[in-house]
Amino acid sequence: MAATRYRKFLQLIEQWPLDSSKKGRDLGMHIREMVAIGFKQGPATQINERKCDDMYEALQKMNTDYYRNKYPRLYQSSATGATLEECKIVTSKDSKEIKNLK
């Protein structure tokens, strides 16, 4: 049954976006690497089915914003007071490179 799980993971990583501004720190790229390691022999790989299913379900919930939709935020603020766009800029690779130059 590893073949079915392998196909499910391939579908998941096709849907998962890559963020080029987070080169080396992108979750989508890390997931792709972990799938490649976990399924070294492709669909013929021997796996722990329970652990594989649990991991898939957790990643699928993240990918579909399950908890974001289940528990919508009441306010559009954060602990820092920064907006979402400001947070994206601060955590981008370009921002990190500028900070290292100083």
mmCIF file of N, CA and C in Angstrom:
data_model
loop_
_atom_site.group_PDB
_atom_site.id
_atom_site.type_symbol
_atom_site.label_atom_id
_atom_site.label_comp_id
_atom_site.label_asym_id
_atom_site.label_seq_id
_atom_site.Cartn_x
_atom_site.Cartn_y
_atom_site.Cartn_z
ATOM 1 N N MET A 1 0.807 -1.206 0.000
ATOM 2 C CA MET A 1 0.000 0.000 0.000
ATOM 3 C C MET A 1 0.851 1.271 0.000
ATOM 4 N N ALA A 2 2.156 1.106 -0.048
ATOM 5 C CA ALA A 2 3.022 2.288 -0.094
ATOM 6 C C ALA A 2 2.808 3.069 -1.384
ATOM 7 N N ALA A 3 2.425 2.389 -2.449
ATOM 8 C CA ALA A 3 2.227 3.065 -3.732
ATOM 9 C C ALA A 3 1.117 4.103 -3.640
ATOM 10 N N THR A 4 0.039 3.781 -2.966
ATOM 11 C CA THR A 4 -1.077 4.714 -2.803
ATOM 12 C C THR A 4 -0.634 5.922 -1.985
ATOM 13 N N ARG A 5 0.081 5.662 -0.909
ATOM 14 C CA ARG A 5 0.557 6.757 -0.059
ATOM 15 C C ARG A 5 1.567 7.626 -0.809
ATOM 16 N N TYR A 6 2.409 7.002 -1.583
ATOM 17 C CA TYR A 6 3.393 7.733 -2.381
ATOM 18 C C TYR A 6 2.685 8.689 -3.348
ATOM 19 N N ARG A 7 1.648 8.205 -4.018
ATOM 20 C CA ARG A 7 0.896 9.057 -4.946
ATOM 21 C C ARG A 7 0.211 10.209 -4.205
ATOM 22 N N LYS A 8 -0.307 9.934 -3.002
ATOM 23 C CA LYS A 8 -0.946 10.992 -2.217
ATOM 24 C C LYS A 8 0.062 12.084 -1.859
ATOM 25 N N PHE A 9 1.263 11.683 -1.462
ATOM 26 C CA PHE A 9 2.297 12.662 -1.135
ATOM 27 C C PHE A 9 2.727 13.449 -2.372
ATOM 28 N N LEU A 10 2.807 12.787 -3.514
ATOM 29 C CA LEU A 10 3.160 13.502 -4.735
ATOM 30 C C LEU A 10 2.107 14.546 -5.081
ATOM 31 N N GLN A 11 0.844 14.209 -4.910
ATOM 32 C CA GLN A 11 -0.227 15.177 -5.157
ATOM 33 C C GLN A 11 -0.135 16.346 -4.182
ATOM 34 N N LEU A 12 0.192 16.030 -2.929
ATOM 35 C CA LEU A 12 0.307 17.073 -1.907
ATOM 36 C C LEU A 12 1.429 18.045 -2.245
ATOM 37 N N ILE A 13 2.589 17.536 -2.632
ATOM 38 C CA ILE A 13 3.694 18.459 -2.918
ATOM 39 C C ILE A 13 3.481 19.233 -4.210
ATOM 40 N N GLU A 14 2.681 18.709 -5.117
ATOM 41 C CA GLU A 14 2.329 19.486 -6.316
ATOM 42 C C GLU A 14 1.476 20.695 -5.943
ATOM 43 N N GLN A 15 0.630 20.541 -4.930
ATOM 44 C CA GLN A 15 -0.248 21.625 -4.494
ATOM 45 C C GLN A 15 0.471 22.616 -3.579
ATOM 46 N N TRP A 16 1.556 22.166 -2.939
ATOM 47 C CA TRP A 16 2.228 22.991 -1.936
ATOM 48 C C TRP A 16 3.039 24.085 -2.633
ATOM 49 N N PRO A 17 2.820 25.340 -2.269
ATOM 50 C CA PRO A 17 3.544 26.429 -2.936
ATOM 51 C C PRO A 17 5.003 26.514 -2.464
ATOM 52 N N LEU A 18 5.856 26.969 -3.368
ATOM 53 C CA LEU A 18 7.245 27.257 -3.025
ATOM 54 C C LEU A 18 7.397 28.763 -2.907
ATOM 55 N N ASP A 19 8.166 29.206 -1.912
ATOM 56 C CA ASP A 19 8.385 30.634 -1.702
ATOM 57 C C ASP A 19 9.841 30.946 -2.026
ATOM 58 N N SER A 20 10.072 31.558 -3.178
ATOM 59 C CA SER A 20 11.440 31.833 -3.620
ATOM 60 C C SER A 20 12.136 32.865 -2.734
ATOM 61 N N SER A 21 11.386 33.636 -1.965
ATOM 62 C CA SER A 21 12.003 34.628 -1.080
ATOM 63 C C SER A 21 12.578 33.985 0.176
ATOM 64 N N LYS A 22 12.320 32.697 0.376
ATOM 65 C CA LYS A 22 12.824 31.993 1.564
ATOM 66 C C LYS A 22 13.733 30.843 1.160
ATOM 67 N N LYS A 23 14.635 31.110 0.243
ATOM 68 C CA LYS A 23 15.545 30.076 -0.247
ATOM 69 C C LYS A 23 16.324 29.476 0.919
ATOM 70 N N GLY A 24 16.284 28.142 1.030
ATOM 71 C CA GLY A 24 16.974 27.448 2.114
ATOM 72 C C GLY A 24 16.157 27.353 3.388
ATOM 73 N N ARG A 25 15.024 28.064 3.456
ATOM 74 C CA ARG A 25 14.177 28.043 4.648
ATOM 75 C C ARG A 25 12.720 27.769 4.308
ATOM 76 N N ASP A 26 12.466 27.363 3.070
ATOM 77 C CA ASP A 26 11.104 27.192 2.596
ATOM 78 C C ASP A 26 10.535 25.840 3.025
ATOM 79 N N LEU A 27 9.371 25.854 3.645
ATOM 80 C CA LEU A 27 8.732 24.628 4.111
ATOM 81 C C LEU A 27 8.356 23.713 2.956
ATOM 82 N N GLY A 28 7.895 24.271 1.863
ATOM 83 C CA GLY A 28 7.535 23.465 0.696
ATOM 84 C C GLY A 28 8.721 22.671 0.166
ATOM 85 N N MET A 29 9.880 23.295 0.119
ATOM 86 C CA MET A 29 11.084 22.603 -0.348
ATOM 87 C C MET A 29 11.498 21.523 0.658
ATOM 88 N N HIS A 30 11.390 21.834 1.930
ATOM 89 C CA HIS A 30 11.740 20.844 2.963
ATOM 90 C C HIS A 30 10.835 19.619 2.864
ATOM 91 N N ILE A 31 9.561 19.832 2.635
ATOM 92 C CA ILE A 31 8.627 18.712 2.503
ATOM 93 C C ILE A 31 8.996 17.861 1.288
ATOM 94 N N ARG A 32 9.330 18.508 0.183
ATOM 95 C CA ARG A 32 9.753 17.762 -1.009
ATOM 96 C C ARG A 32 10.982 16.908 -0.723
ATOM 97 N N GLU A 33 11.946 17.478 -0.004
ATOM 98 C CA GLU A 33 13.150 16.732 0.338
ATOM 99 C C GLU A 33 12.831 15.548 1.249
ATOM 100 N N MET A 34 11.943 15.750 2.206
ATOM 101 C CA MET A 34 11.601 14.674 3.147
ATOM 102 C C MET A 34 10.827 13.554 2.448
ATOM 103 N N VAL A 35 9.986 13.888 1.494
ATOM 104 C CA VAL A 35 9.281 12.863 0.720
ATOM 105 C C VAL A 35 10.286 12.059 -0.095
ATOM 106 N N ALA A 36 11.265 12.736 -0.683
ATOM 107 C CA ALA A 36 12.297 12.041 -1.458
ATOM 108 C C ALA A 36 13.100 11.093 -0.574
ATOM 109 N N ILE A 37 13.395 11.503 0.644
ATOM 110 C CA ILE A 37 14.131 10.648 1.580
ATOM 111 C C ILE A 37 13.245 9.497 2.065
ATOM 112 N N GLY A 38 11.999 9.804 2.402
ATOM 113 C CA GLY A 38 11.084 8.796 2.932
ATOM 114 C C GLY A 38 10.673 7.738 1.926
ATOM 115 N N PHE A 39 10.647 8.115 0.659
ATOM 116 C CA PHE A 39 10.266 7.183 -0.411
ATOM 117 C C PHE A 39 11.440 7.019 -1.379
ATOM 118 N N LYS A 40 12.570 6.580 -0.853
ATOM 119 C CA LYS A 40 13.786 6.439 -1.670
ATOM 120 C C LYS A 40 13.579 5.528 -2.867
ATOM 121 N N GLN A 41 12.771 4.490 -2.698
ATOM 122 C CA GLN A 41 12.536 3.534 -3.781
ATOM 123 C C GLN A 41 11.190 3.783 -4.461
ATOM 124 N N GLY A 42 10.694 4.993 -4.312
ATOM 125 C CA GLY A 42 9.413 5.335 -4.922
ATOM 126 C C GLY A 42 8.276 4.545 -4.302
ATOM 127 N N PRO A 43 7.333 4.079 -5.091
ATOM 128 C CA PRO A 43 6.179 3.364 -4.555
ATOM 129 C C PRO A 43 6.527 2.003 -3.947
ATOM 130 N N ALA A 44 7.731 1.494 -4.195
ATOM 131 C CA ALA A 44 8.125 0.189 -3.662
ATOM 132 C C ALA A 44 8.758 0.284 -2.271
ATOM 133 N N THR A 45 8.861 1.461 -1.706
ATOM 134 C CA THR A 45 9.499 1.676 -0.408
ATOM 135 C C THR A 45 8.684 1.040 0.713
ATOM 136 N N GLN A 46 9.374 0.413 1.655
ATOM 137 C CA GLN A 46 8.725 -0.115 2.862
ATOM 138 C C GLN A 46 8.584 1.034 3.854
ATOM 139 N N ILE A 47 7.360 1.263 4.348
ATOM 140 C CA ILE A 47 7.102 2.401 5.229
ATOM 141 C C ILE A 47 6.304 1.971 6.445
ATOM 142 N N ASN A 48 6.326 2.829 7.460
ATOM 143 C CA ASN A 48 5.450 2.685 8.617
ATOM 144 C C ASN A 48 4.136 3.368 8.221
ATOM 145 N N GLU A 49 3.116 2.565 7.914
ATOM 146 C CA GLU A 49 1.875 3.106 7.359
ATOM 147 C C GLU A 49 1.173 4.072 8.304
ATOM 148 N N ARG A 50 1.149 3.762 9.569
ATOM 149 C CA ARG A 50 0.472 4.619 10.551
ATOM 150 C C ARG A 50 1.153 5.988 10.626
ATOM 151 N N LYS A 51 2.474 5.978 10.740
ATOM 152 C CA LYS A 51 3.231 7.224 10.824
ATOM 153 C C LYS A 51 3.082 8.033 9.526
ATOM 154 N N CYS A 52 3.110 7.349 8.416
ATOM 155 C CA CYS A 52 2.965 7.995 7.107
ATOM 156 C C CYS A 52 1.588 8.657 6.984
ATOM 157 N N ASP A 53 0.543 7.943 7.391
ATOM 158 C CA ASP A 53 -0.814 8.495 7.324
ATOM 159 C C ASP A 53 -0.972 9.712 8.229
ATOM 160 N N ASP A 54 -0.406 9.633 9.436
ATOM 161 C CA ASP A 54 -0.484 10.754 10.376
ATOM 162 C C ASP A 54 0.216 11.987 9.806
ATOM 163 N N MET A 55 1.391 11.785 9.226
ATOM 164 C CA MET A 55 2.147 12.895 8.646
ATOM 165 C C MET A 55 1.382 13.505 7.473
ATOM 166 N N TYR A 56 0.816 12.654 6.640
ATOM 167 C CA TYR A 56 0.058 13.149 5.494
ATOM 168 C C TYR A 56 -1.139 13.986 5.949
ATOM 169 N N GLU A 57 -1.874 13.486 6.921
ATOM 170 C CA GLU A 57 -3.058 14.212 7.408
ATOM 171 C C GLU A 57 -2.669 15.576 7.982
ATOM 172 N N ALA A 58 -1.585 15.630 8.741
ATOM 173 C CA ALA A 58 -1.135 16.899 9.321
ATOM 174 C C ALA A 58 -0.734 17.887 8.227
ATOM 175 N N LEU A 59 0.023 17.413 7.239
ATOM 176 C CA LEU A 59 0.444 18.294 6.148
ATOM 177 C C LEU A 59 -0.742 18.739 5.290
ATOM 178 N N GLN A 60 -1.676 17.845 5.089
ATOM 179 C CA GLN A 60 -2.864 18.184 4.294
ATOM 180 C C GLN A 60 -3.685 19.262 5.005
ATOM 181 N N LYS A 61 -3.793 19.167 6.325
ATOM 182 C CA LYS A 61 -4.522 20.199 7.071
ATOM 183 C C LYS A 61 -3.822 21.544 6.972
ATOM 184 N N MET A 62 -2.492 21.531 6.998
ATOM 185 C CA MET A 62 -1.753 22.783 6.838
ATOM 186 C C MET A 62 -1.966 23.351 5.439
ATOM 187 N N ASN A 63 -1.915 22.493 4.453
ATOM 188 C CA ASN A 63 -2.032 22.920 3.059
ATOM 189 C C ASN A 63 -3.408 23.498 2.735
ATOM 190 N N THR A 64 -4.435 22.988 3.366
ATOM 191 C CA THR A 64 -5.791 23.455 3.090
ATOM 192 C C THR A 64 -6.272 24.514 4.081
ATOM 193 N N ASP A 65 -5.393 24.982 4.959
ATOM 194 C CA ASP A 65 -5.756 25.985 5.975
ATOM 195 C C ASP A 65 -6.912 25.514 6.854
ATOM 196 N N TYR A 66 -6.894 24.243 7.206
ATOM 197 C CA TYR A 66 -7.975 23.643 7.983
ATOM 198 C C TYR A 66 -8.240 24.427 9.269
ATOM 199 N N TYR A 67 -7.197 24.651 10.065
ATOM 200 C CA TYR A 67 -7.403 25.327 11.344
ATOM 201 C C TYR A 67 -7.625 26.825 11.174
ATOM 202 N N ARG A 68 -7.086 27.410 10.142
ATOM 203 C CA ARG A 68 -7.341 28.827 9.871
ATOM 204 C C ARG A 68 -8.823 29.042 9.579
ATOM 205 N N ASN A 69 -9.408 28.110 8.843
ATOM 206 C CA ASN A 69 -10.833 28.214 8.529
ATOM 207 C C ASN A 69 -11.713 27.792 9.706
ATOM 208 N N LYS A 70 -11.246 26.832 10.476
ATOM 209 C CA LYS A 70 -12.035 26.349 11.617
ATOM 210 C C LYS A 70 -12.079 27.386 12.734
ATOM 211 N N TYR A 71 -10.971 28.090 12.940
ATOM 212 C CA TYR A 71 -10.870 29.101 13.996
ATOM 213 C C TYR A 71 -10.460 30.443 13.390
ATOM 214 N N PRO A 72 -11.380 31.137 12.738
ATOM 215 C CA PRO A 72 -11.013 32.407 12.104
ATOM 216 C C PRO A 72 -10.590 33.453 13.140
ATOM 217 N N ARG A 73 -9.648 34.286 12.728
ATOM 218 C CA ARG A 73 -9.167 35.352 13.620
ATOM 219 C C ARG A 73 -10.208 36.449 13.706
ATOM 220 N N LEU A 74 -10.365 36.999 14.898
ATOM 221 C CA LEU A 74 -11.317 38.077 15.091
ATOM 222 C C LEU A 74 -10.694 39.428 14.776
ATOM 223 N N TYR A 75 -9.370 39.522 14.957
ATOM 224 C CA TYR A 75 -8.676 40.791 14.758
ATOM 225 C C TYR A 75 -7.549 40.604 13.745
ATOM 226 N N GLN A 76 -7.212 41.648 13.035
ATOM 227 C CA GLN A 76 -6.134 41.589 12.045
ATOM 228 C C GLN A 76 -4.857 42.205 12.605
ATOM 229 N N SER A 77 -4.583 41.980 13.863
ATOM 230 C CA SER A 77 -3.380 42.526 14.479
ATOM 231 C C SER A 77 -2.484 41.388 14.936
ATOM 232 N N SER A 78 -1.275 41.738 15.325
ATOM 233 C CA SER A 78 -0.337 40.740 15.823
ATOM 234 C C SER A 78 0.326 41.278 17.085
ATOM 235 N N ALA A 79 1.122 40.443 17.720
ATOM 236 C CA ALA A 79 1.814 40.853 18.938
ATOM 237 C C ALA A 79 2.782 41.998 18.661
ATOM 238 N N THR A 80 3.351 42.036 17.459
ATOM 239 C CA THR A 80 4.306 43.087 17.114
ATOM 240 C C THR A 80 3.634 44.335 16.577
ATOM 241 N N GLY A 81 2.389 44.205 16.175
ATOM 242 C CA GLY A 81 1.680 45.318 15.572
ATOM 243 C C GLY A 81 1.934 45.431 14.075
ATOM 244 N N ALA A 82 2.748 44.517 13.535
ATOM 245 C CA ALA A 82 3.083 44.537 12.106
ATOM 246 C C ALA A 82 1.973 43.861 11.300
ATOM 247 N N THR A 83 1.817 44.320 10.067
ATOM 248 C CA THR A 83 0.843 43.703 9.172
ATOM 249 C C THR A 83 1.444 42.437 8.559
ATOM 250 N N LEU A 84 0.622 41.658 7.888
ATOM 251 C CA LEU A 84 1.093 40.449 7.231
ATOM 252 C C LEU A 84 2.159 40.776 6.187
ATOM 253 N N GLU A 85 1.923 41.816 5.406
ATOM 254 C CA GLU A 85 2.892 42.212 4.369
ATOM 255 C C GLU A 85 4.221 42.626 4.984
ATOM 256 N N GLU A 86 4.184 43.353 6.083
ATOM 257 C CA GLU A 86 5.423 43.759 6.759
ATOM 258 C C GLU A 86 6.183 42.548 7.290
ATOM 259 N N CYS A 87 5.470 41.569 7.814
ATOM 260 C CA CYS A 87 6.106 40.348 8.309
ATOM 261 C C CYS A 87 6.768 39.579 7.169
ATOM 262 N N LYS A 88 6.115 39.519 6.012
ATOM 263 C CA LYS A 88 6.691 38.836 4.849
ATOM 264 C C LYS A 88 7.984 39.509 4.410
ATOM 265 N N ILE A 89 8.001 40.834 4.433
ATOM 266 C CA ILE A 89 9.199 41.570 4.024
ATOM 267 C C ILE A 89 10.341 41.311 5.002
ATOM 268 N N VAL A 90 10.064 41.350 6.274
ATOM 269 C CA VAL A 90 11.100 41.168 7.289
ATOM 270 C C VAL A 90 11.687 39.763 7.239
ATOM 271 N N THR A 91 10.870 38.759 6.940
ATOM 272 C CA THR A 91 11.357 37.375 6.922
ATOM 273 C C THR A 91 11.876 36.925 5.567
ATOM 274 N N SER A 92 11.858 37.799 4.573
ATOM 275 C CA SER A 92 12.327 37.414 3.239
ATOM 276 C C SER A 92 13.848 37.302 3.218
ATOM 277 N N LYS A 93 14.351 36.572 2.253
ATOM 278 C CA LYS A 93 15.794 36.386 2.100
ATOM 279 C C LYS A 93 16.485 37.713 1.816
ATOM 280 N N ASP A 94 15.854 38.568 1.021
ATOM 281 C CA ASP A 94 16.446 39.863 0.702
ATOM 282 C C ASP A 94 16.658 40.695 1.963
ATOM 283 N N SER A 95 15.695 40.666 2.848
ATOM 284 C CA SER A 95 15.804 41.406 4.093
ATOM 285 C C SER A 95 16.929 40.849 4.957
ATOM 286 N N LYS A 96 17.074 39.534 4.982
ATOM 287 C CA LYS A 96 18.150 38.897 5.766
ATOM 288 C C LYS A 96 19.512 39.290 5.210
ATOM 289 N N GLU A 97 19.643 39.341 3.874
ATOM 290 C CA GLU A 97 20.925 39.698 3.254
ATOM 291 C C GLU A 97 21.286 41.149 3.574
ATOM 292 N N ILE A 98 20.313 42.047 3.545
ATOM 293 C CA ILE A 98 20.559 43.457 3.861
ATOM 294 C C ILE A 98 20.997 43.588 5.304
ATOM 295 N N LYS A 99 20.359 42.839 6.177
ATOM 296 C CA LYS A 99 20.689 42.894 7.600
ATOM 297 C C LYS A 99 22.113 42.393 7.833
ATOM 298 N N ASN A 100 22.543 41.375 7.101
ATOM 299 C CA ASN A 100 23.899 40.841 7.254
ATOM 300 C C ASN A 100 24.959 41.808 6.752
ATOM 301 N N LEU A 101 24.622 42.707 5.831
ATOM 302 C CA LEU A 101 25.574 43.672 5.304
ATOM 303 C C LEU A 101 25.902 44.760 6.311
ATOM 304 N N LYS A 102 24.998 45.009 7.219
ATOM 305 C CA LYS A 102 25.188 46.086 8.205
ATOM 306 C C LYS A 102 26.185 45.716 9.256
#
